[in-house]
Coordinates of C-alpha atoms in Angstrom, one line a residue:
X1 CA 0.0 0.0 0.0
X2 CA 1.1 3.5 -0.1
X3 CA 2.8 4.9 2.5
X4 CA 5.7 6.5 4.1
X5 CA 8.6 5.9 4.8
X6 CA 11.9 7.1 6.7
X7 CA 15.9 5.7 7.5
X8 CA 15.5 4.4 11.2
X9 CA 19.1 5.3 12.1
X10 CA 19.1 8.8 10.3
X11 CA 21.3 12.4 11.3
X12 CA 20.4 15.7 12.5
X13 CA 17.4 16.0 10.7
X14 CA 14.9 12.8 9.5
X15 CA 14.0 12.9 5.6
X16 CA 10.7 10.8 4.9
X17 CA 9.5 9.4 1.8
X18 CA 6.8 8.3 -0.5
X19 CA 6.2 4.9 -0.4
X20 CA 4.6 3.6 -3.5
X21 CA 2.3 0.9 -4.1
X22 CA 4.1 -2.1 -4.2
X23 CA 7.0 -2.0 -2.0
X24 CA 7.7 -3.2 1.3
X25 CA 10.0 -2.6 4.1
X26 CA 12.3 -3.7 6.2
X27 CA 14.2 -3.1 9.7
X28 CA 16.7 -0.3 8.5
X29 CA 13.7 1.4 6.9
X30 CA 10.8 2.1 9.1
X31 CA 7.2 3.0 7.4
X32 CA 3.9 3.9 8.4
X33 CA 0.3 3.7 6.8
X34 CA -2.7 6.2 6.8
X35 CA -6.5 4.6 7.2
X36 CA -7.3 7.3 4.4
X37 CA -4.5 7.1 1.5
X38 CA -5.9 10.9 0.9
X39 CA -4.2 12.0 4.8
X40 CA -1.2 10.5 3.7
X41 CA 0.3 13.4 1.8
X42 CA -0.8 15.7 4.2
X43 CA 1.5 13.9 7.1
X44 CA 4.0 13.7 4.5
X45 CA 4.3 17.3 3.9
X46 CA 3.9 18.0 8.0
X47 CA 6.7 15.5 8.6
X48 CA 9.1 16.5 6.2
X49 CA 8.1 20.6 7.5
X50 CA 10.1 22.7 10.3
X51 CA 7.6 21.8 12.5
X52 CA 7.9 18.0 12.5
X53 CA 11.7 18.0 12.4
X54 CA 11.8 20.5 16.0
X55 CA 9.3 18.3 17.7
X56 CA 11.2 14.6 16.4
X57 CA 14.6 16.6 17.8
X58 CA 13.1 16.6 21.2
X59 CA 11.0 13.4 21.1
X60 CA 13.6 11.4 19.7
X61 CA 17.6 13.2 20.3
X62 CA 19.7 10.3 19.2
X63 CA 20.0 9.3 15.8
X64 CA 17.6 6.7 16.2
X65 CA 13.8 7.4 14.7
X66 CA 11.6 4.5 15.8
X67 CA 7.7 3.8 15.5
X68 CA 7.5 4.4 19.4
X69 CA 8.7 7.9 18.9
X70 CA 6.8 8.6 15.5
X71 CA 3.7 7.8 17.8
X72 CA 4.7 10.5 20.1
X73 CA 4.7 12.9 17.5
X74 CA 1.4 15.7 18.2
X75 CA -0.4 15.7 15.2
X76 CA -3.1 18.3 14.1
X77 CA -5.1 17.9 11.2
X78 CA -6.4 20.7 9.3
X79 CA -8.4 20.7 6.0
X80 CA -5.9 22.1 3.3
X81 CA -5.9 21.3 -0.2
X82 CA -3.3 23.0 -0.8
X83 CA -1.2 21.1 1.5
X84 CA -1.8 17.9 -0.3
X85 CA -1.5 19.8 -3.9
X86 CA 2.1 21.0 -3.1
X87 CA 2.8 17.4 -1.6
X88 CA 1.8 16.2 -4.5
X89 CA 4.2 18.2 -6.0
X90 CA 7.0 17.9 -4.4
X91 CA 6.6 14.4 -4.9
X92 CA 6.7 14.9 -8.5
X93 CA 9.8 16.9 -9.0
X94 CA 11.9 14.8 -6.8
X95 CA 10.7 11.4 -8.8
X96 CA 10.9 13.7 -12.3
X97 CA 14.5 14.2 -11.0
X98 CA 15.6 11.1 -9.9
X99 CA 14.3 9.4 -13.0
X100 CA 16.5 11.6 -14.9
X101 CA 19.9 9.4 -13.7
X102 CA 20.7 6.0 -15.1
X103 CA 20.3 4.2 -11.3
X104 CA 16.9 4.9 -11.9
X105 CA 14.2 2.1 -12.1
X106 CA 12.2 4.6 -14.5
X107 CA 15.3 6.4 -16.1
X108 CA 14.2 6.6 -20.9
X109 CA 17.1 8.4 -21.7
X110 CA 19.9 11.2 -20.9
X111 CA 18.3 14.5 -20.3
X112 CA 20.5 16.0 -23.2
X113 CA 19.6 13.6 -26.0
X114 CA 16.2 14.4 -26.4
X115 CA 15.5 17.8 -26.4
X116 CA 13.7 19.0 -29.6
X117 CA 15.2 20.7 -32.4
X118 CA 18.6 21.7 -30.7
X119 CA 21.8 19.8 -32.2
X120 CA 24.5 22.3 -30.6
X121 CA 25.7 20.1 -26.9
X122 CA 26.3 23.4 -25.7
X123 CA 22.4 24.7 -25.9
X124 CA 21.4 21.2 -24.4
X125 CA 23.2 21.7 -21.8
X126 CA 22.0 25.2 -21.2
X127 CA 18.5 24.1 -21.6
X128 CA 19.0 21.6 -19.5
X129 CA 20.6 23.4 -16.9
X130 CA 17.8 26.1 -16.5
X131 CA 15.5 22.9 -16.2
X132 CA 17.4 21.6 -13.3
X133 CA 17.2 24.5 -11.5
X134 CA 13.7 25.1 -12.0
X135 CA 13.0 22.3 -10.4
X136 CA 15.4 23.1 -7.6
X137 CA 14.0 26.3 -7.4
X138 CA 10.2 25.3 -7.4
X139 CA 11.1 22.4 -4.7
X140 CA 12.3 24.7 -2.4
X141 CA 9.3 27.5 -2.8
X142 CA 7.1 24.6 -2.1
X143 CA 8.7 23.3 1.0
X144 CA 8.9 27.1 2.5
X145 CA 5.2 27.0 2.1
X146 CA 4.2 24.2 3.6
X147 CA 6.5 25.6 6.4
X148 CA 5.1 28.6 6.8
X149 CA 1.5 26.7 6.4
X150 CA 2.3 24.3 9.5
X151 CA 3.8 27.2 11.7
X152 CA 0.7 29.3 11.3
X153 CA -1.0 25.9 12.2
X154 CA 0.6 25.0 15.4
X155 CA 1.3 29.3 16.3
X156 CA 5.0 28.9 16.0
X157 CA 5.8 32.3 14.2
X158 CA 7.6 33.3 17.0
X159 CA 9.4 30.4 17.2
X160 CA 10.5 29.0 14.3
X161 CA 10.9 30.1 10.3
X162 CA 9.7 28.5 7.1
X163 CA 13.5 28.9 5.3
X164 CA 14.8 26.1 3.9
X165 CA 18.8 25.7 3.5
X166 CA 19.9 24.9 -0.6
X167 CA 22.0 22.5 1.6
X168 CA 18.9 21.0 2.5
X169 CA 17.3 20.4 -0.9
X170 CA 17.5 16.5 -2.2
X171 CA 16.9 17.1 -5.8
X172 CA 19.9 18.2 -8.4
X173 CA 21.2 22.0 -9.1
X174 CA 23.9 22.7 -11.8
X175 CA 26.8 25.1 -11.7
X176 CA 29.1 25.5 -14.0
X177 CA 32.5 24.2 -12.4
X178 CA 33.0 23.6 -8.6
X179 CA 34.1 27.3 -8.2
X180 CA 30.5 28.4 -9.4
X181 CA 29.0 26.3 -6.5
X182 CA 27.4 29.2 -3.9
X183 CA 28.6 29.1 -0.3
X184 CA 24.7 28.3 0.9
X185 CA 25.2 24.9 -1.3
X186 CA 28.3 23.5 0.1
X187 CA 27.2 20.0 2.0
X188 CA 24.0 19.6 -1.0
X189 CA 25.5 16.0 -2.2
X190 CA 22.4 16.8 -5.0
X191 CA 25.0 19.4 -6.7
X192 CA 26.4 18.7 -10.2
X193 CA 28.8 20.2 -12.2
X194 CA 29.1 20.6 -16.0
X195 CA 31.5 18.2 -15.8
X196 CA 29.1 15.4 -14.1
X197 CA 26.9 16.0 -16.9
X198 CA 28.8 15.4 -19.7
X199 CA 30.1 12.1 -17.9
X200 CA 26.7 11.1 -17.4
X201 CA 26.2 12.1 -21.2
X202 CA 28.8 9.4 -22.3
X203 CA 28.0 6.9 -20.2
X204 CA 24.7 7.0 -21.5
X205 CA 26.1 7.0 -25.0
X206 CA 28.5 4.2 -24.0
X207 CA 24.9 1.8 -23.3
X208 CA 23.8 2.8 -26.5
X209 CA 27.1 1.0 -28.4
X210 CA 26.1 -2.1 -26.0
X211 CA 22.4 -2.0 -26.6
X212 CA 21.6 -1.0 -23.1
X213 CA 20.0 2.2 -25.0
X214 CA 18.6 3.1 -28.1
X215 CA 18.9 6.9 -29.7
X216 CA 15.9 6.2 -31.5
X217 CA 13.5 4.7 -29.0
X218 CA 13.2 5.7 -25.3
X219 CA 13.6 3.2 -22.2
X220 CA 15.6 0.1 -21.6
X221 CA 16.3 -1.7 -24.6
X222 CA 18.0 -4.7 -23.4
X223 CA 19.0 -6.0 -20.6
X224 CA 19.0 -9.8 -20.6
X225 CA 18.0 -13.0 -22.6
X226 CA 19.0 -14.1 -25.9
X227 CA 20.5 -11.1 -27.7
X228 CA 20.5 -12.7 -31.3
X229 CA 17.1 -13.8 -31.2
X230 CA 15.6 -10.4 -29.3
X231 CA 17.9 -8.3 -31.9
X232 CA 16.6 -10.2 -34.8
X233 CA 13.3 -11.0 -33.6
X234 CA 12.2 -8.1 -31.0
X235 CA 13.8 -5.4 -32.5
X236 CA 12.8 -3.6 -35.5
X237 CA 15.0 -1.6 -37.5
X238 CA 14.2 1.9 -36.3
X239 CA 15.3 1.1 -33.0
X240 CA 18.7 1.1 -33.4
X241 CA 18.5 3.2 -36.9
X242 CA 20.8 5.9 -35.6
X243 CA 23.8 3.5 -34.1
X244 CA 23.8 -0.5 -34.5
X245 CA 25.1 -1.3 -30.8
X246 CA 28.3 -3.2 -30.9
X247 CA 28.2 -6.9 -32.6
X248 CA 30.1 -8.7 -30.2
X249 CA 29.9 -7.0 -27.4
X250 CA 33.6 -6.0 -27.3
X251 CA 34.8 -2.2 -27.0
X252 CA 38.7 -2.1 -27.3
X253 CA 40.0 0.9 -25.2
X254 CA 43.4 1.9 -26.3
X255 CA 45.8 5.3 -25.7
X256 CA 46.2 5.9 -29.0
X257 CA 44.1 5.2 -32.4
X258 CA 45.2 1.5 -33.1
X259 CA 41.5 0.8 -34.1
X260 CA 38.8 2.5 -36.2
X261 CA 36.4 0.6 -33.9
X262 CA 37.5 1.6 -30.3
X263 CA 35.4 3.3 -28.2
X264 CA 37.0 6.7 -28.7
X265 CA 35.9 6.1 -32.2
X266 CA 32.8 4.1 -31.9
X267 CA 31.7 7.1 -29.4
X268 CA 32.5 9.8 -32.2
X269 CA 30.5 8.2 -34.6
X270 CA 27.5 8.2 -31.4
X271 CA 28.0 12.1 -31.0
X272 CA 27.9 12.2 -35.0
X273 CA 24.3 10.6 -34.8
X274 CA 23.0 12.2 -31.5
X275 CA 23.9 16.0 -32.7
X276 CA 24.1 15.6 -36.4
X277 CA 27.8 15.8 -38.3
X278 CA 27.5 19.5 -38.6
X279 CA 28.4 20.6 -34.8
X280 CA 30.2 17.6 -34.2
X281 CA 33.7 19.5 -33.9
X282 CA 32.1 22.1 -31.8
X283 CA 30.2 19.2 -29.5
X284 CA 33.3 17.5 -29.2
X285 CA 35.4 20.2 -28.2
X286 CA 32.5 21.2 -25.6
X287 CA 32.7 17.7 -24.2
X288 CA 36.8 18.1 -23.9
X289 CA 36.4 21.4 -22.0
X290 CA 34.1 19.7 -19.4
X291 CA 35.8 16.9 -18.6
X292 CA 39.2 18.7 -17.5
X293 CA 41.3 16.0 -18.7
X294 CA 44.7 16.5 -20.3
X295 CA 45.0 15.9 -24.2
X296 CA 46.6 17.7 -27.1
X297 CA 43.2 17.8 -29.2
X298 CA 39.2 17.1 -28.0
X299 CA 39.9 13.6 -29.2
X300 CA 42.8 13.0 -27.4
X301 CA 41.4 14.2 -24.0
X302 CA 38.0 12.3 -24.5
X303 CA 40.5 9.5 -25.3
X304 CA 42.3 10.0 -22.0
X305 CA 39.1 9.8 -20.1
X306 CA 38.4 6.2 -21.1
X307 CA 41.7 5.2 -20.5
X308 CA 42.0 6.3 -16.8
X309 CA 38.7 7.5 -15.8
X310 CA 35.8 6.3 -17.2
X311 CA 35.7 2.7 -15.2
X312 CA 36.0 4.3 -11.9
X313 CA 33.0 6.7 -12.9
X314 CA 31.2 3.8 -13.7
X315 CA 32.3 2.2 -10.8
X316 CA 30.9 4.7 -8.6
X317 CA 27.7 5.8 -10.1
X318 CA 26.3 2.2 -10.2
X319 CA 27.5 1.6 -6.6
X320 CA 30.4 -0.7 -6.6
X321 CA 27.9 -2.9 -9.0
X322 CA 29.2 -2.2 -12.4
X323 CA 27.5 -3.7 -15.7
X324 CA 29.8 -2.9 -17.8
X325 CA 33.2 -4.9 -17.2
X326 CA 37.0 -3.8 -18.0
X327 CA 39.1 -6.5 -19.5
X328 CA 42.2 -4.7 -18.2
X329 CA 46.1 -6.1 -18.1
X330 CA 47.5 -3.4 -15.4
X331 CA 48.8 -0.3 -14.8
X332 CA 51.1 0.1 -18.1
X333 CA 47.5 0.3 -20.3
X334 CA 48.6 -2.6 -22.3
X335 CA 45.1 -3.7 -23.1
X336 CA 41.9 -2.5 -21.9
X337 CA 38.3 -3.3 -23.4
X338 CA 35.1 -3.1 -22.2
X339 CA 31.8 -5.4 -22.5
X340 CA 28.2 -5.3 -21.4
X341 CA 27.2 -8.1 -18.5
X342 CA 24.0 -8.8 -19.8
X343 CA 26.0 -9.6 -23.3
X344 CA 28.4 -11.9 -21.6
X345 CA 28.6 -15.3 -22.9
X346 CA 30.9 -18.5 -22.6
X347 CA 32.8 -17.7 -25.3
X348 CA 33.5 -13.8 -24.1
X349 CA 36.8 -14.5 -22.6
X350 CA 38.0 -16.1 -25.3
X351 CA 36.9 -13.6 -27.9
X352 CA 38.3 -10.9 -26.1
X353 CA 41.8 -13.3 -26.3
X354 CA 41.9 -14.5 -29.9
X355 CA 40.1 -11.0 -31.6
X356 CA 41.2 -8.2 -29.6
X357 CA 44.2 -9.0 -27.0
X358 CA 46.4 -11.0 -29.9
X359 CA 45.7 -8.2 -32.6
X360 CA 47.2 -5.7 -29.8
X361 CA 49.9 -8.0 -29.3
X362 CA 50.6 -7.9 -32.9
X363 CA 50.1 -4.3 -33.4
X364 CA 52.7 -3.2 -30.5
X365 CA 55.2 -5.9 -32.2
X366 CA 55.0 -3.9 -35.5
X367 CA 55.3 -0.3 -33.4
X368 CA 58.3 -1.7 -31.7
X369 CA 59.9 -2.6 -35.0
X370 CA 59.0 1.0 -36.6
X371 CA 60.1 2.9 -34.0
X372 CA 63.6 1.0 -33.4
X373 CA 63.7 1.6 -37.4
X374 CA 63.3 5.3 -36.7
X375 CA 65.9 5.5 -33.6
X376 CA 68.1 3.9 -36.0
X377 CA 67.4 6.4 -38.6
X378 CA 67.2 9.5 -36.7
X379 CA 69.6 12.0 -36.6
X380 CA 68.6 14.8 -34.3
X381 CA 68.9 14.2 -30.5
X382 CA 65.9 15.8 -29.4
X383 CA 63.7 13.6 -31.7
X384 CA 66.0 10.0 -31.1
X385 CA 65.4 10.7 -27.0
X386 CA 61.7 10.5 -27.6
X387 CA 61.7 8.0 -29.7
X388 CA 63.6 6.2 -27.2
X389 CA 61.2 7.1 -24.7
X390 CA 58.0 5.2 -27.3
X391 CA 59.9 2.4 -27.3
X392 CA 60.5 1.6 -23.7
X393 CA 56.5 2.1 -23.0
X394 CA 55.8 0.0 -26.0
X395 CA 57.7 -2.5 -24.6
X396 CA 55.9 -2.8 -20.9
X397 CA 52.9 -2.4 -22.9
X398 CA 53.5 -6.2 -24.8
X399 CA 55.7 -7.5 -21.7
X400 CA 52.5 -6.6 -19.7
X401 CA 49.8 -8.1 -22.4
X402 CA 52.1 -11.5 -22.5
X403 CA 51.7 -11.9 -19.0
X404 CA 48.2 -10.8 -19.4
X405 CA 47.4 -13.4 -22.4
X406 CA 48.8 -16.5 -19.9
X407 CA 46.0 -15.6 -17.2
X408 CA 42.9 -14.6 -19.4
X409 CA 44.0 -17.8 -21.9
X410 CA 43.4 -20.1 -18.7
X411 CA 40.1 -18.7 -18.1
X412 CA 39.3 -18.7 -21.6
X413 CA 39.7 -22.2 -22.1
X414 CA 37.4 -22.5 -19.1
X415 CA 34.4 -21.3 -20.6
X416 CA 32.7 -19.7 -17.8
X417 CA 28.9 -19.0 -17.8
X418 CA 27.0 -17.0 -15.1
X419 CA 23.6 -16.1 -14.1
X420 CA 22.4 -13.0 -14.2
X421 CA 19.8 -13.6 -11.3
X422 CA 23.0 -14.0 -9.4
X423 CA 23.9 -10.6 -9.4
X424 CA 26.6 -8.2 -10.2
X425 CA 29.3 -9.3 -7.2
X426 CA 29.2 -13.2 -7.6
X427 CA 29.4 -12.9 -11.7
X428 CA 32.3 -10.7 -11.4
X429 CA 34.1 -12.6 -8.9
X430 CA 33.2 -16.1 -11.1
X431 CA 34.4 -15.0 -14.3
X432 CA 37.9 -14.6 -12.9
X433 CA 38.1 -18.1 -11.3
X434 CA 38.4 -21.6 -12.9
X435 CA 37.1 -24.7 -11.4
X436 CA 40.3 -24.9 -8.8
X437 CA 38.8 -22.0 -7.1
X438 CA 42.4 -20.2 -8.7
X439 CA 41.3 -16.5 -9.0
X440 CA 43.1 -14.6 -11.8
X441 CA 42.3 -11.0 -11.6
X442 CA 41.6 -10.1 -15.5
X443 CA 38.8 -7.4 -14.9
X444 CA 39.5 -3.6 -13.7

């Protein structure tokens, strides 16, 4: 049933929720249910208000928020639409908001992607920006309202005030860079940057190669069962019209462009279809100056953000529970590639072995012999010392994918499956250890 609910061990001050239809809870969560559904946005709005929060800080002073002490609460009801209407609300933005991120159970697509008639990244952003702040704005009107409702209710005026901290806001706001970020904001963990929304741009883009997403069709587009018969059968043309999502579910990652096909590339040719060819320079250069990475060109830095950041984004954002898995051979960026979980198969190790992880061995093996050509040839100092320099990282880079090839070719040879149902943290740990119980630690 709906309800509420709220964090039993909680801090200084208690945040309750909506509790749709449909879910249940459990001890760390307590909830509570109203005889009349309609009552239960108005205790929302009065719980979540100044009032409430005062009154729990002296019923309840530890961090600990139980049923006994929500019973203590003193309650007066009071016939005001408008109370419900801006619960209502409220209740609205902050799902509207939440749905907008990729963790979300309702999340159709990045925020940026879909907004009508506007190609440059730079006026997506812009527009999307103002949105996000809107909301932010609107949110926090609301809840000084109901404040100042509840405080006229229970003759507080002299007591208390209906301001509410931008600290204390839980949906997004967007500034700029970090520097941008107002003083009143510092503590909001609800605050993104520019930055933040151009990575949450590519990771988007980067479940579009898999299939996770569609440009064309809003939603999740897959996320389990068999991919060959759902992408012949399921699928119709138009839903992946504008980017065919990767055929065998392996994205090389490499430092510099030894593939057409890597995902620097791969993701270029995303933007391309996304934005439209004509602003793609511009889009791209826009994406380079967000993510404060070092490069010599827009490519070069998006590039370097693969290489050594995007994983531990990825990392983070879906909780220590990635779904999208680095093949990675160490420190020395030897070989790197990425695949979708929900595309793994048997064979995956092995393909990533014989297709990708060979071809790189092979590829540094004919750098190695050009660039020892060119020392031997070169005649200026300045020029030989850097060549030099190539060459030694060249060749950790194949020392480390040899070593790398002896560990992932034992696993290959395994031909490990995994359940989904199982979850993220068993799958990842079972892919990297044969039937010995021998772990080999192939994956980022």
């Amino acid at each position: 049933k709906e309800g509420i609910s709220w964090k039993r061990i909680g801090g200084v001050d208690p945040y309750f929720r909506f509790l749709p239809e449909g879910f249940i809870f459990d001890q760390a969560g307590d909830s509570l249910f109203c005889m009349n559904e309609d009552f239960t946005y108005y205790l929302l709005a009065y719980l979540n208000s100044k009032v409430a929060c005062n009154m729990l800080a002296i019923i309840a002073p530890t961090l600990n928020l139980t049923a006994g002490n929500m019973n203590k609460l003193p309650l007066l009801e009071i016939n005001n639409k408008d109370i419900k209407n801006k619960c209502n609300k409220n209740i609205e933005l902050s799902k509207e908001d939440w749905d907008s991120f990729e963790t979300s159970w309702d999340f159709e697509a990045n925020p940026l992607v879909f907004i009508e008639e506007v190609k440059s990244l730079s006026d997506c952003y812009e527009t999307y920006k103002e949105t996000v702040n809107a909301r932010f704005a609107k949110l926090k009107a609301n809840e000084e309202e109901l404040n100042r409702i509840f405080i006229d209710i229970y003759g507080l005026s002299n007591e208390l005030t209906s301001e509410v901290a931008d600290k204390d806001l839980t949906v997004a706001s967007i500034f700029d860079t970090k520097d941008d970020i107002p003083e009143s904001y510092k503590g909001n963990n609800y605050v993104l940057t520019k930055e933040n929304v151009i990575k949450n741009l590519i990771s988007y883009a980067v479940g579009c190669l898999f299939g996770r997403y569609s440009l064309n069709k809003p939603g999740l587009i897959y996320a389990g069962g068999d991919w060959d018969n759902i992408s012949r059968e399921s699928f119709t043309e138009a839903d992946f019209a504008k980017g065919i999502p990767d055929d065998d579910n392996i994205i090389p990652i490499t430092d510099e462009a030894y593939f057409e096909d890597d995902i620097t590339g791969r993701f270029v040719s995303w933007l391309k279809e996304a934005f439209g060819a004509d602003n793609l320079e511009d889009n791209l250069a826009f994406i380079a100056n967000a993510l404060r990475v070092k490069g010599e060109n827009s490519r070069d830095v998006i590039r370097n953000y693969f290489l050594n950041g995007f994983y531990a984004d990825h990392v983070t954002q879906y909780h220590h529970c990635p779904i999208y898995w680095l093949y990675d051979s160490g420190k020395n960026n030897g070989f790197k590639a990425l695949i979708y979980m929900h595309r793994y198969d048997a064979d995956t190790t092995g393909r990533v072995r014989m297709d990708y992880l060979h071809r790189m061995e092979q590829i540094y093996g004919d750098e190695i012999n050009r660039v020892t050509t060119d020392i031997q040839e070169s005649t200026e100092a300045r020029e030989k010392a850097k060549l030099q320099k190539r060459l030694a990282k060249l060749e950790k880079q194949v020392k480390e994918c040899r070593e790398y090839d002896e560990k992932i070719g034992h696993l290959a040879l395994e031909r490990i499956i995994i359940d989904l149902d199982d979850g993220v943290n068993v799958n990842y740990e079972k892919v990297q250890t044969d039937r010995s119980g021998n772990k080999y630690n192939i994956l980022g």
